[in-house]
PDB file of C-alpha atoms in Angstrom:
ATOM      1  CA  UNK U 284     -38.357 -18.753  -7.915  1.00  0.00           C
ATOM      2  CA  UNK U 285     -35.466 -16.898  -6.192  1.00  0.00           C
ATOM      3  CA  UNK U 286     -33.038 -15.768  -9.102  1.00  0.00           C
ATOM      4  CA  UNK U 287     -29.440 -15.671  -7.902  1.00  0.00           C
ATOM      5  CA  UNK U 288     -26.671 -14.995  -9.967  1.00  0.00           C
ATOM      6  CA  UNK U 289     -24.620 -17.860 -10.471  1.00  0.00           C
ATOM      7  CA  UNK U 290     -20.968 -16.596 -10.214  1.00  0.00           C
ATOM      8  CA  UNK U 291     -22.138 -15.017  -6.997  1.00  0.00           C
ATOM      9  CA  UNK U 292     -23.242 -18.102  -5.341  1.00  0.00           C
ATOM     10  CA  UNK U 293     -19.855 -19.878  -6.459  1.00  0.00           C
ATOM     11  CA  UNK U 294     -17.878 -16.805  -4.651  1.00  0.00           C
ATOM     12  CA  UNK U 295     -19.764 -17.391  -1.793  1.00  0.00           C
ATOM     13  CA  UNK U 296     -19.389 -21.071  -1.610  1.00  0.00           C
ATOM     14  CA  UNK U 297     -16.234 -21.699  -3.012  1.00  0.00           C
ATOM     15  CA  UNK U 298     -13.551 -21.978  -0.280  1.00  0.00           C
ATOM     16  CA  UNK U 299     -10.999 -20.873  -2.718  1.00  0.00           C
ATOM     17  CA  UNK U 300     -12.617 -17.671  -3.702  1.00  0.00           C
ATOM     18  CA  UNK U 301     -10.522 -15.927  -0.851  1.00  0.00           C
ATOM     19  CA  UNK U 302     -10.104 -12.099  -1.215  1.00  0.00           C
ATOM     20  CA  UNK U 303      -6.260 -11.579  -1.505  1.00  0.00           C
ATOM     21  CA  UNK U 304      -5.598  -9.388   1.518  1.00  0.00           C
ATOM     22  CA  UNK U 305      -7.343 -12.440   3.551  1.00  0.00           C
ATOM     23  CA  UNK U 306      -3.889 -14.006   3.618  1.00  0.00           C
ATOM     24  CA  UNK U 307      -2.186 -10.830   4.738  1.00  0.00           C
ATOM     25  CA  UNK U 308      -0.316 -10.321   7.987  1.00  0.00           C
ATOM     26  CA  UNK U 309      -1.937  -8.385  10.421  1.00  0.00           C
ATOM     27  CA  UNK U 310      -0.984  -4.787  10.428  1.00  0.00           C
ATOM     28  CA  UNK U 311       2.056  -3.418  11.504  1.00  0.00           C
ATOM     29  CA  UNK U 312       3.674  -7.238  11.395  1.00  0.00           C
ATOM     30  CA  UNK U 313       5.938  -6.765   8.773  1.00  0.00           C
ATOM     31  CA  UNK U 314       7.518 -10.106   8.815  1.00  0.00           C
ATOM     32  CA  UNK U 315       6.365 -13.719   8.826  1.00  0.00           C
ATOM     33  CA  UNK U 316       8.260 -17.105   9.390  1.00  0.00           C
ATOM     34  CA  UNK U 317       7.224 -20.377   9.558  1.00  0.00           C
ATOM     35  CA  UNK U 318       6.900 -22.894  13.063  1.00  0.00           C
ATOM     36  CA  UNK U 319       9.931 -24.776  12.960  1.00  0.00           C
ATOM     37  CA  UNK U 320      11.153 -23.277   9.606  1.00  0.00           C
ATOM     38  CA  UNK U 321      14.699 -21.403   9.709  1.00  0.00           C
ATOM     39  CA  UNK U 322      13.634 -18.443   7.837  1.00  0.00           C
ATOM     40  CA  UNK U 323      12.068 -15.180   8.344  1.00  0.00           C
ATOM     41  CA  UNK U 324      10.040 -13.584   4.986  1.00  0.00           C
ATOM     42  CA  UNK U 325       8.703 -10.040   3.987  1.00  0.00           C
ATOM     43  CA  UNK U 326       4.650 -10.153   3.801  1.00  0.00           C
ATOM     44  CA  UNK U 327       5.705  -9.421   0.098  1.00  0.00           C
ATOM     45  CA  UNK U 328       7.852 -12.753  -0.387  1.00  0.00           C
ATOM     46  CA  UNK U 329       6.246 -15.238  -2.594  1.00  0.00           C
ATOM     47  CA  UNK U 330       7.561 -17.929  -0.100  1.00  0.00           C
ATOM     48  CA  UNK U 331       5.147 -16.320   2.344  1.00  0.00           C
ATOM     49  CA  UNK U 332       2.112 -17.894   0.395  1.00  0.00           C
ATOM     50  CA  UNK U 333       3.074 -21.134   0.750  1.00  0.00           C
ATOM     51  CA  UNK U 334       3.235 -21.133   4.724  1.00  0.00           C
ATOM     52  CA  UNK U 335      -0.325 -22.118   5.476  1.00  0.00           C
ATOM     53  CA  UNK U 336      -2.232 -19.477   8.498  1.00  0.00           C
ATOM     54  CA  UNK U 337      -1.669 -22.207  11.167  1.00  0.00           C
ATOM     55  CA  UNK U 338       1.928 -21.986  10.503  1.00  0.00           C
ATOM     56  CA  UNK U 339       2.838 -18.508  10.484  1.00  0.00           C
ATOM     57  CA  UNK U 340       4.462 -17.127  13.193  1.00  0.00           C
ATOM     58  CA  UNK U 341       4.747 -13.094  12.842  1.00  0.00           C
ATOM     59  CA  UNK U 342       7.421 -10.363  13.666  1.00  0.00           C
ATOM     60  CA  UNK U 343       7.800  -6.512  13.406  1.00  0.00           C
ATOM     61  CA  UNK U 344      10.959  -6.438  13.597  1.00  0.00           C
ATOM     62  CA  UNK U 345      13.530  -7.766  11.770  1.00  0.00           C
ATOM     63  CA  UNK U 346      15.436  -8.216  15.221  1.00  0.00           C
ATOM     64  CA  UNK U 347      12.739 -10.359  17.051  1.00  0.00           C
ATOM     65  CA  UNK U 348      12.839 -12.582  14.050  1.00  0.00           C
ATOM     66  CA  UNK U 349      16.383 -12.876  14.359  1.00  0.00           C
ATOM     67  CA  UNK U 350      16.159 -13.234  18.188  1.00  0.00           C
ATOM     68  CA  UNK U 351      13.605 -15.877  17.531  1.00  0.00           C
ATOM     69  CA  UNK U 352      16.614 -18.133  15.617  1.00  0.00           C
ATOM     70  CA  UNK U 353      15.375 -17.233  11.643  1.00  0.00           C
ATOM     71  CA  UNK U 354      17.269 -16.446   9.504  1.00  0.00           C
ATOM     72  CA  UNK U 355      16.464 -13.847   6.754  1.00  0.00           C
ATOM     73  CA  UNK U 356      15.430 -15.171   3.326  1.00  0.00           C
ATOM     74  CA  UNK U 357      17.993 -14.765   0.701  1.00  0.00           C
ATOM     75  CA  UNK U 358      14.839 -14.451  -2.376  1.00  0.00           C
ATOM     76  CA  UNK U 359      13.561 -11.289  -0.524  1.00  0.00           C
ATOM     77  CA  UNK U 360      16.231  -9.711   1.874  1.00  0.00           C
ATOM     78  CA  UNK U 361      13.988  -8.525   4.671  1.00  0.00           C
ATOM     79  CA  UNK U 362      15.427  -5.554   6.170  1.00  0.00           C
ATOM     80  CA  UNK U 363      13.750  -2.466   7.846  1.00  0.00           C
ATOM     81  CA  UNK U 364      14.411   1.484   7.441  1.00  0.00           C
ATOM     82  CA  UNK U 365      16.325   3.181   9.732  1.00  0.00           C
ATOM     83  CA  UNK U 366      14.570   4.899  12.071  1.00  0.00           C
TER      84      UNK U 366
END
């Protein structure tokens, strides 16, 4: 009989067993907004986790998010370093 570690099986089959990095923004996309929303967030903002992946819109720069009509999140106050 095959011996499989039960915890390994649960991890492989459990849809909630997702690595924390799976929901991160693509590299270089530091800002996230929700389609139809009003605010944009930094990638580390707690509100970002509440946005379902299909509803996310990513931006590389604060100016891009503002130009698209989004305002900065008052909780994380996204900004970008000068330069």
